[in-house]
Short mmCIF file of N, CA and C in Angstrom, two decimals:
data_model
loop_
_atom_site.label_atom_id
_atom_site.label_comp_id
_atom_site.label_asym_id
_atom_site.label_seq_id
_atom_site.Cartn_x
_atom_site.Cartn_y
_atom_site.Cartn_z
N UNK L 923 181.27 147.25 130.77
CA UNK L 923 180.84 147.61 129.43
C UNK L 923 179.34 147.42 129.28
N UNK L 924 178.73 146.20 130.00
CA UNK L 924 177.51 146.55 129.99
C UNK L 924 176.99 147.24 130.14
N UNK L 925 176.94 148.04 131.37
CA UNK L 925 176.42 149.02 132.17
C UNK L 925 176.17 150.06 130.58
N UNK L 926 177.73 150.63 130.39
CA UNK L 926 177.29 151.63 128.81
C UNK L 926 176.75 151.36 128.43
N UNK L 927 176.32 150.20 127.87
CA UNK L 927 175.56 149.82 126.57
C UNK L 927 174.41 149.95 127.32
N UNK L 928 173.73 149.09 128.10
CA UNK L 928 172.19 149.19 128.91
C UNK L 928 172.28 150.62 128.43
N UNK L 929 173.33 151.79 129.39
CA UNK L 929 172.66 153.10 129.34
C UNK L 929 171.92 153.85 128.37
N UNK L 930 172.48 153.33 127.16
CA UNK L 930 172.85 153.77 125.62
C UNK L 930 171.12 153.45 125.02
N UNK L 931 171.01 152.02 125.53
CA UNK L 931 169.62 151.66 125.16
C UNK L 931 168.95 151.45 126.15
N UNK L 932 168.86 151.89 127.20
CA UNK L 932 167.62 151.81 128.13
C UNK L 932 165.89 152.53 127.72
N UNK L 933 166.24 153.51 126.87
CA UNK L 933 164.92 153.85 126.39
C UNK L 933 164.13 152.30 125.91
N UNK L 934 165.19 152.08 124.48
CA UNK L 934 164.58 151.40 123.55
C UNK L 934 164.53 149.72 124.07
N UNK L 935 164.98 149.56 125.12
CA UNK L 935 165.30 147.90 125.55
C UNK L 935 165.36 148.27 127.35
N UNK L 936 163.57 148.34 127.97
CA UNK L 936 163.42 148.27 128.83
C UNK L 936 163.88 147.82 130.02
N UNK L 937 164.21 145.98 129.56
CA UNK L 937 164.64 144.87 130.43
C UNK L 937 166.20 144.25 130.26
N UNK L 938 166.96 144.74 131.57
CA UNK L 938 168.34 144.34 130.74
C UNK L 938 168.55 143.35 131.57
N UNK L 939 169.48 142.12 131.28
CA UNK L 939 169.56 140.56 132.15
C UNK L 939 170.94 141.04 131.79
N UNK L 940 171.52 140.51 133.13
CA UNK L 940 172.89 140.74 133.32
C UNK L 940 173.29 139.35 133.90
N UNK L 941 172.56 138.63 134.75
CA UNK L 941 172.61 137.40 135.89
C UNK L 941 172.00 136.17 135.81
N UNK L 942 171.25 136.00 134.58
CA UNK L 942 170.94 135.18 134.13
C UNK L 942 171.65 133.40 134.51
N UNK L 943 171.03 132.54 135.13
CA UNK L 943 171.66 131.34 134.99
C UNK L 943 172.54 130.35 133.56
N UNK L 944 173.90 130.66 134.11
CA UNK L 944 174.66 129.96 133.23
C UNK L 944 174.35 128.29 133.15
N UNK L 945 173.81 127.55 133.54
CA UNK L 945 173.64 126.86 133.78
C UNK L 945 172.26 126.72 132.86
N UNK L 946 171.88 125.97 132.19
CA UNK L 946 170.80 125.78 130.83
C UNK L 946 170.59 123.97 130.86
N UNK L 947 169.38 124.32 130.38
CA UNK L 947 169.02 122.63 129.76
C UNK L 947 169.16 122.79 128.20
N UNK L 948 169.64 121.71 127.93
CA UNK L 948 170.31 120.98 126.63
C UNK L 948 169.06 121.84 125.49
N UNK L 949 168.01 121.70 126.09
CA UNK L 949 167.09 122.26 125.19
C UNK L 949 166.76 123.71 124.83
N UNK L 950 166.99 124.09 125.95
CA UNK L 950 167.04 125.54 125.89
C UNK L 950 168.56 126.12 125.05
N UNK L 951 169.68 125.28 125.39
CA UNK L 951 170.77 125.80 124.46
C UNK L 951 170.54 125.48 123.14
N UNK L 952 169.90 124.66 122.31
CA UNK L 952 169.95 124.10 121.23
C UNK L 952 168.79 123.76 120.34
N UNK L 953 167.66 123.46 121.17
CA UNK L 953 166.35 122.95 120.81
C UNK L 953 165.52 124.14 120.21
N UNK L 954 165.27 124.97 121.58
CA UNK L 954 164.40 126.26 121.35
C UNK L 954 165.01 127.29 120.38
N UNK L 955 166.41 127.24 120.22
CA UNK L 955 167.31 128.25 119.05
C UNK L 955 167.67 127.51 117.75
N UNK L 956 166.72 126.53 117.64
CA UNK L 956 166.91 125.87 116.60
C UNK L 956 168.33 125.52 115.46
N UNK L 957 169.00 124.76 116.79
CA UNK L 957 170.03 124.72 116.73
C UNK L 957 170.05 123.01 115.51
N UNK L 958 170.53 122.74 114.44
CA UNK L 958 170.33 121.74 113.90
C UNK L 958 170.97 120.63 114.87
N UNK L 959 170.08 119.35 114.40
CA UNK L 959 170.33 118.34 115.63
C UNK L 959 172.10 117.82 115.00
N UNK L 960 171.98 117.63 113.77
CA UNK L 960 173.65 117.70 113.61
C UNK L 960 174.49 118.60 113.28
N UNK L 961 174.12 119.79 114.83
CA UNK L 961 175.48 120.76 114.19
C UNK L 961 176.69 120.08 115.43
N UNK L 962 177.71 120.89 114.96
CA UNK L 962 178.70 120.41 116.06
C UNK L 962 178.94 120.44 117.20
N UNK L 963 178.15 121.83 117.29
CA UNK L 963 178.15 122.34 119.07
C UNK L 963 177.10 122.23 119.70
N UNK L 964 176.37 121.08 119.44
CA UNK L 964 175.87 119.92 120.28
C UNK L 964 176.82 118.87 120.84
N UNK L 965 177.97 118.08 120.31
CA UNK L 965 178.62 117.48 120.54
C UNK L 965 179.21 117.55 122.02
N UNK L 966 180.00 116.89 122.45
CA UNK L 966 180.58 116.51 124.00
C UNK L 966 181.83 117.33 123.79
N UNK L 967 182.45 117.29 122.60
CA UNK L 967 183.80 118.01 122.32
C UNK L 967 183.51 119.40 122.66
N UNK L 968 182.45 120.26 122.27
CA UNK L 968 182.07 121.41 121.83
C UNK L 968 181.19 122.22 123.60
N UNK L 969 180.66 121.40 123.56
CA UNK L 969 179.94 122.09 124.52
C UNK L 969 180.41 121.67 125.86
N UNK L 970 180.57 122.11 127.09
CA UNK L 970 180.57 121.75 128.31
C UNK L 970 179.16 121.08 128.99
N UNK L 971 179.29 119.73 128.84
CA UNK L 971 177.72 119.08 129.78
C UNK L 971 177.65 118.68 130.98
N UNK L 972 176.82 118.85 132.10
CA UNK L 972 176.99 118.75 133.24
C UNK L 972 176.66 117.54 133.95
N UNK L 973 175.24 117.22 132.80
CA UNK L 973 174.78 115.98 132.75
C UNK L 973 174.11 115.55 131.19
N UNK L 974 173.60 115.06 131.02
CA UNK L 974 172.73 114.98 129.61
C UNK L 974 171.65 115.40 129.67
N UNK L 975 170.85 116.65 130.48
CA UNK L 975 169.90 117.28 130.00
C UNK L 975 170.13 118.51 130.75
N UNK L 976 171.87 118.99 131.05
CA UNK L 976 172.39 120.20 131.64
C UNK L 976 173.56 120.52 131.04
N UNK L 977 173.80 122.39 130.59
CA UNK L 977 175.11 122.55 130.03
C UNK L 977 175.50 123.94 130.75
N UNK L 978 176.89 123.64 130.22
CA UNK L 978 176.86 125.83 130.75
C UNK L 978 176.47 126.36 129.43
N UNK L 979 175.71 127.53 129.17
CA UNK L 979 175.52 127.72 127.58
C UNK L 979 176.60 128.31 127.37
N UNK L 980 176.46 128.08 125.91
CA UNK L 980 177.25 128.16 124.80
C UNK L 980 176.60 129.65 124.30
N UNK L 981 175.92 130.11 124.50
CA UNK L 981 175.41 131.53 124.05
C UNK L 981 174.33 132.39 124.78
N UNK L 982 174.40 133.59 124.99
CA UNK L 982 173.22 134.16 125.73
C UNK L 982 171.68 133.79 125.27
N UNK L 983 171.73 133.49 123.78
CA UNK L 983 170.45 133.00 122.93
C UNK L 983 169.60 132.03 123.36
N UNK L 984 170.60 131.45 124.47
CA UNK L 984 169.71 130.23 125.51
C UNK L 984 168.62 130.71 126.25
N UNK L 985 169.00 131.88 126.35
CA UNK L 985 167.85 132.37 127.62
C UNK L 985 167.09 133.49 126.89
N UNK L 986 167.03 133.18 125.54
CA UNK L 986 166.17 133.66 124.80
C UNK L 986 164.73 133.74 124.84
N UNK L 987 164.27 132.04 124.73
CA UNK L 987 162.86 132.11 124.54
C UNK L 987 161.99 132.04 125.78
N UNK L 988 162.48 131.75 126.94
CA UNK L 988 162.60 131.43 127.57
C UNK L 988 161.58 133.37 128.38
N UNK L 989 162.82 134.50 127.89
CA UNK L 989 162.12 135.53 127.47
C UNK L 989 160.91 136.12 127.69
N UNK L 990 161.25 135.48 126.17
CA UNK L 990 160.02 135.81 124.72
C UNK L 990 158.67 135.25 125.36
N UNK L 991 158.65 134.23 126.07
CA UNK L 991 157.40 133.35 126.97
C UNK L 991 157.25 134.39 127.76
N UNK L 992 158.07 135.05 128.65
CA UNK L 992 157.27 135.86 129.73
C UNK L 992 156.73 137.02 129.18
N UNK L 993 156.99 137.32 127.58
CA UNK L 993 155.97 138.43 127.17
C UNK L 993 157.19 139.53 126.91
N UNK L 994 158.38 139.39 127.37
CA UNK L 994 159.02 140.91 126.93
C UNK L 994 159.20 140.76 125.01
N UNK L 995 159.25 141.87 124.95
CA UNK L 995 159.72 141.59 123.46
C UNK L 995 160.91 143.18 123.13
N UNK L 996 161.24 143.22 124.05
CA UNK L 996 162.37 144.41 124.06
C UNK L 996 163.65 144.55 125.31
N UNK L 997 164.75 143.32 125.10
CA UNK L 997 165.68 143.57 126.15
C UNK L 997 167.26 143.06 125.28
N UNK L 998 167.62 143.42 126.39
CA UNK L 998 169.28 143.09 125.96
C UNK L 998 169.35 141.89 127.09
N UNK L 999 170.94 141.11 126.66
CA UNK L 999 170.97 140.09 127.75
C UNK L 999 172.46 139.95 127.61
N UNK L 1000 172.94 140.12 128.49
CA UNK L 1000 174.63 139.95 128.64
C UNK L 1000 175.36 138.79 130.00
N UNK L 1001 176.22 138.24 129.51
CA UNK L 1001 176.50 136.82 130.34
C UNK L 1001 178.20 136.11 130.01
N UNK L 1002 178.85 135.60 130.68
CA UNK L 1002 179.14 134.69 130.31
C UNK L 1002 179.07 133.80 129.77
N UNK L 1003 179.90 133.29 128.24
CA UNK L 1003 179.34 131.82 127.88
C UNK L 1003 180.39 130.97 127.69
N UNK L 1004 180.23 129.74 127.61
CA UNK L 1004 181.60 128.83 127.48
C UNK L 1004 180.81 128.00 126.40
N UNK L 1005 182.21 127.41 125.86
CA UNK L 1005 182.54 126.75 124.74
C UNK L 1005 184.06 125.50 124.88
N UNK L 1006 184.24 124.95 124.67
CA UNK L 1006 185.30 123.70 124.55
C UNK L 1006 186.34 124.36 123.26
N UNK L 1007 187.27 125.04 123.94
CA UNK L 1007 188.15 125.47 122.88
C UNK L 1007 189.46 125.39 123.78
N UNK L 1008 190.16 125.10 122.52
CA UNK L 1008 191.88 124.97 122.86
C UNK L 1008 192.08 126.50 122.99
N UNK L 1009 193.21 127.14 124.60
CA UNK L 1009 193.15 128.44 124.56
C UNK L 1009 194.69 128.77 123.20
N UNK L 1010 194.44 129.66 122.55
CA UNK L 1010 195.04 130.43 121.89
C UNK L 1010 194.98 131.85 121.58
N UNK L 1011 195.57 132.54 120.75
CA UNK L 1011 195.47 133.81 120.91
C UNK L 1011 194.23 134.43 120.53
N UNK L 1012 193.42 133.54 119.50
CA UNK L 1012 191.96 134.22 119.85
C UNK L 1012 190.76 133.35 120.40
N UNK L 1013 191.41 131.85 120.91
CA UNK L 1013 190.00 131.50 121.62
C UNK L 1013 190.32 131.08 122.97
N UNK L 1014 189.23 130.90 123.72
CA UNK L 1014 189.02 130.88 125.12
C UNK L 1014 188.23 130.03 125.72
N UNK L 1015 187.92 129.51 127.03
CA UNK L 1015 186.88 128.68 126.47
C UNK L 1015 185.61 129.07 127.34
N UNK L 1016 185.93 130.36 128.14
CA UNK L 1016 184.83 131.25 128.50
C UNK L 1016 184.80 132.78 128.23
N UNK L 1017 184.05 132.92 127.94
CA UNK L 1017 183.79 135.10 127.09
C UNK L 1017 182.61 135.28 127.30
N UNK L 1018 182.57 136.96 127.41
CA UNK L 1018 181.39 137.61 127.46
C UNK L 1018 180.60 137.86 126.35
N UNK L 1019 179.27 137.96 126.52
CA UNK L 1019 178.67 138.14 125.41
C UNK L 1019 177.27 138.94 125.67
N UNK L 1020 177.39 139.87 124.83
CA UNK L 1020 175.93 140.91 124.48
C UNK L 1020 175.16 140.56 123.40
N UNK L 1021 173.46 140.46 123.78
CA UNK L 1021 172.29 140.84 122.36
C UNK L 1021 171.69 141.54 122.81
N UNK L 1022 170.77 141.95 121.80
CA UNK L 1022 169.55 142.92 121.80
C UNK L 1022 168.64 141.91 121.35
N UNK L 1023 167.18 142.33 121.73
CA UNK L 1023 166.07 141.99 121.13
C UNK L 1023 165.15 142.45 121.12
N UNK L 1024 164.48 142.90 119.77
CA UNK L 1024 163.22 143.59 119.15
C UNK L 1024 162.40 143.12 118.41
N UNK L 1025 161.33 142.62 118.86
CA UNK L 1025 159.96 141.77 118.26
C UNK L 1025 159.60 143.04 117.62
N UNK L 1026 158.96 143.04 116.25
CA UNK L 1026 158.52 143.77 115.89
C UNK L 1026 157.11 142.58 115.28
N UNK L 1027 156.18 144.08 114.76
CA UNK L 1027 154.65 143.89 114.95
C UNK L 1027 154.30 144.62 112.86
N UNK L 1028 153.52 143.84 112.61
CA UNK L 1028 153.18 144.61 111.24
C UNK L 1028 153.15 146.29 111.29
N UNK L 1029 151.76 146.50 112.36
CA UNK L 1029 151.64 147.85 112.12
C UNK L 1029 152.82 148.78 113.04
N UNK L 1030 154.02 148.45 113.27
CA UNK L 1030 155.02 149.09 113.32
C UNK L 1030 156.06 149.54 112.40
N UNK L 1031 155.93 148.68 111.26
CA UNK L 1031 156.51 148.72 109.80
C UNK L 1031 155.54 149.38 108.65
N UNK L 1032 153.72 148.76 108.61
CA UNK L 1032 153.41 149.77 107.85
C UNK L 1032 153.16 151.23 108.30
N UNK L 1033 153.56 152.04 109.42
CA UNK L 1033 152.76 152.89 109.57
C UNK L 1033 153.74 153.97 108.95
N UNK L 1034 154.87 153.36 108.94
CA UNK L 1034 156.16 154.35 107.92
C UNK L 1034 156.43 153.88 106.66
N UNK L 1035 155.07 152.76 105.79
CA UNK L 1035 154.95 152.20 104.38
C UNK L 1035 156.20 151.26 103.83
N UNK L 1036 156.96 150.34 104.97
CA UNK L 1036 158.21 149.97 105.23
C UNK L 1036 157.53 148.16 104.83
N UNK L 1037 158.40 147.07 104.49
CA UNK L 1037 158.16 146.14 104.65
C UNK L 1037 158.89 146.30 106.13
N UNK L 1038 158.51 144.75 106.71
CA UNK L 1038 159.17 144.00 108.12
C UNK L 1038 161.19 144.04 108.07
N UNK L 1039 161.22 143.91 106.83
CA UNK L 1039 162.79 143.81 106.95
C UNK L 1039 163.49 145.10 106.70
N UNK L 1040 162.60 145.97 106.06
CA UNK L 1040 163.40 147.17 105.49
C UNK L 1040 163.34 148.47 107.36
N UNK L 1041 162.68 147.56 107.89
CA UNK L 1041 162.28 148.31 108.91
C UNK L 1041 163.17 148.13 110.15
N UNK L 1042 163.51 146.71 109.86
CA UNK L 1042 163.99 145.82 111.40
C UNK L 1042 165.34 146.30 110.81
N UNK L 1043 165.81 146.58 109.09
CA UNK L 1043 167.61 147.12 109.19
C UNK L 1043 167.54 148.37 109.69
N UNK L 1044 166.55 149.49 109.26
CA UNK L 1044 166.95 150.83 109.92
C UNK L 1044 166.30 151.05 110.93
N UNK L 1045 165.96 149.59 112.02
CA UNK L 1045 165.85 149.88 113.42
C UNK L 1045 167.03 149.22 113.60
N UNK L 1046 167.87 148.76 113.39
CA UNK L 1046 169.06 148.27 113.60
C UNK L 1046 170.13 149.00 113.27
N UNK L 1047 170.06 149.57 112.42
CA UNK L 1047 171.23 150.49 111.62
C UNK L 1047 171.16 151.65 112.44
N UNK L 1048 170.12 152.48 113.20
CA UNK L 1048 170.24 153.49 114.10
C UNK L 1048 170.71 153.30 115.49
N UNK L 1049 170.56 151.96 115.91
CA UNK L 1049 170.47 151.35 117.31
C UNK L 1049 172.20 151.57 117.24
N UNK L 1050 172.90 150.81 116.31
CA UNK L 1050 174.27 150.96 116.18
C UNK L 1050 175.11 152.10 115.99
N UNK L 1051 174.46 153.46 115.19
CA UNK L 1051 174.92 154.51 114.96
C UNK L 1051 174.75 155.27 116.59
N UNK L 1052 173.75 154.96 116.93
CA UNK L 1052 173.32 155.92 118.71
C UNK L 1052 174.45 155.14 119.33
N UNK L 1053 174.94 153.65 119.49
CA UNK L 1053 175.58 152.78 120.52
C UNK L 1053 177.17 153.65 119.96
N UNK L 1054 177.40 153.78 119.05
CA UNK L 1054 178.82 154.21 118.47
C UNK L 1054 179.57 155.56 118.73
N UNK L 1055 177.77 156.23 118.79
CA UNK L 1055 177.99 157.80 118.89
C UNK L 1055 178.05 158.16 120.61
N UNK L 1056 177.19 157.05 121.40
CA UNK L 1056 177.52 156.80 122.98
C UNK L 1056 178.86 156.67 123.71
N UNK L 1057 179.37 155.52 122.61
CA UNK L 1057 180.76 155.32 123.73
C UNK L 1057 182.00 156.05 122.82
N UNK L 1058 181.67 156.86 121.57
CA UNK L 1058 183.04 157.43 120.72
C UNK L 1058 182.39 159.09 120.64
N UNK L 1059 181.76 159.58 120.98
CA UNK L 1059 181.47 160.79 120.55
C UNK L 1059 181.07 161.02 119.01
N UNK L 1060 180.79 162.04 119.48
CA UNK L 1060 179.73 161.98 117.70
C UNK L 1060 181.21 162.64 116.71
N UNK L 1061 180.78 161.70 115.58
CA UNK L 1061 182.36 161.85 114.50
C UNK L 1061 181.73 162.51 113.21
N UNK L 1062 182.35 163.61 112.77
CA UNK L 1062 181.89 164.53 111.60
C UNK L 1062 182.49 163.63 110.93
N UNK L 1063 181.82 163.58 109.59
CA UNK L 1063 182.21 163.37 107.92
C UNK L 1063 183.63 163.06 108.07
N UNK L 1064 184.14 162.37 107.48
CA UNK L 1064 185.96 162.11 107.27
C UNK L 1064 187.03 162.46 108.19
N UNK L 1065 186.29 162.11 109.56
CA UNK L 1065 187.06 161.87 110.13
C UNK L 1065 188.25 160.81 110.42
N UNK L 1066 187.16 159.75 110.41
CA UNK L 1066 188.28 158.18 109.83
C UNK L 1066 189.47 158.61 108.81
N UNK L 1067 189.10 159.06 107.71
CA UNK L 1067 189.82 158.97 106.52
C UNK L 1067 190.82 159.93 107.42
N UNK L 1068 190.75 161.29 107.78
CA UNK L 1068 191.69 161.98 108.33
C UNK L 1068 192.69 161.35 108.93
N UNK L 1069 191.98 160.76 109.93
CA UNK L 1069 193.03 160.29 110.81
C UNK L 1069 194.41 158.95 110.46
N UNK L 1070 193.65 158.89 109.12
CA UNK L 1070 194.28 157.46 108.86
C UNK L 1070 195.60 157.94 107.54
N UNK L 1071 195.11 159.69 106.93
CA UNK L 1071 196.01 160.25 106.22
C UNK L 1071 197.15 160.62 107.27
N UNK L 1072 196.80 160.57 108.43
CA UNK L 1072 198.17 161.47 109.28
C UNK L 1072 199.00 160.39 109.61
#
């Protein structure tokens, strides 16, 4: 499923991480993602620790800034992550997981008279309509509703 998605956005998200080390320091899972020092999934229950300044992450967001330091400011990152969960029918205590990421810059928002946020939803709101129209084919007007009258 990666592979689609990269394809889908390879224009717009140059650098895609697929292999990334599961393996993270405590800081990089929690510190740099400004993770509050008392949330829960810091805890021993919650997270898998290897040692006390090693975890498997808990989210691709670990290898976020990490990134953002080498200067990209346009990739996706897809990985394995684990978590400390009882298995049941919807949790696990390892899953895959996809982001995107897009630094945006002032004069990329004013040059279409946009604030920063009105800009970063309908660069987001298209990114999702192209990813939808990639892996479902492009869907005319009421189609949903059709299908859901039959």
């Amino acid at each position: 499923m990666g592979v689609l998605v990269y394809v889908c956005f390879q224009n717009s998200y140059p650098y895609f991480y697929e292999f990334l080390c599961q393996k993270v320091y405590f800081l990089q899972n929690f510190d740099d993602v400004l993770v509050p020092l008392d949330h829960v999934s810091r805890s021993y229950n919650d997270t898998y620790y290897i040692d006390s300044q090693t975890v498997l992450r808990c989210h691709t967001t670990a290898n976020q800034a990490e990134l953002l330091r080498r200067g990209h400011t346009h990739f996706l990152v897809t990985g394995d992550v684990y978590r400390r969960d009882s298995i049941d029918s919807t949790h696990y205590p390892v899953f895959h997981q996809m982001e995107g990421v897009s630094v945006f810059f002032p004069g990329d928002w004013e040059t279409f008279g946009l604030d920063g946020t009105s800009y970063a939803a309908e660069d987001l709101k298209k990114c999702l309509e192209g990813l939808a129209q990639h892996l479902f084919g492009k869907l005319r007007s009421g189609d949903c509703l059709n299908q859901m009258q039959t």
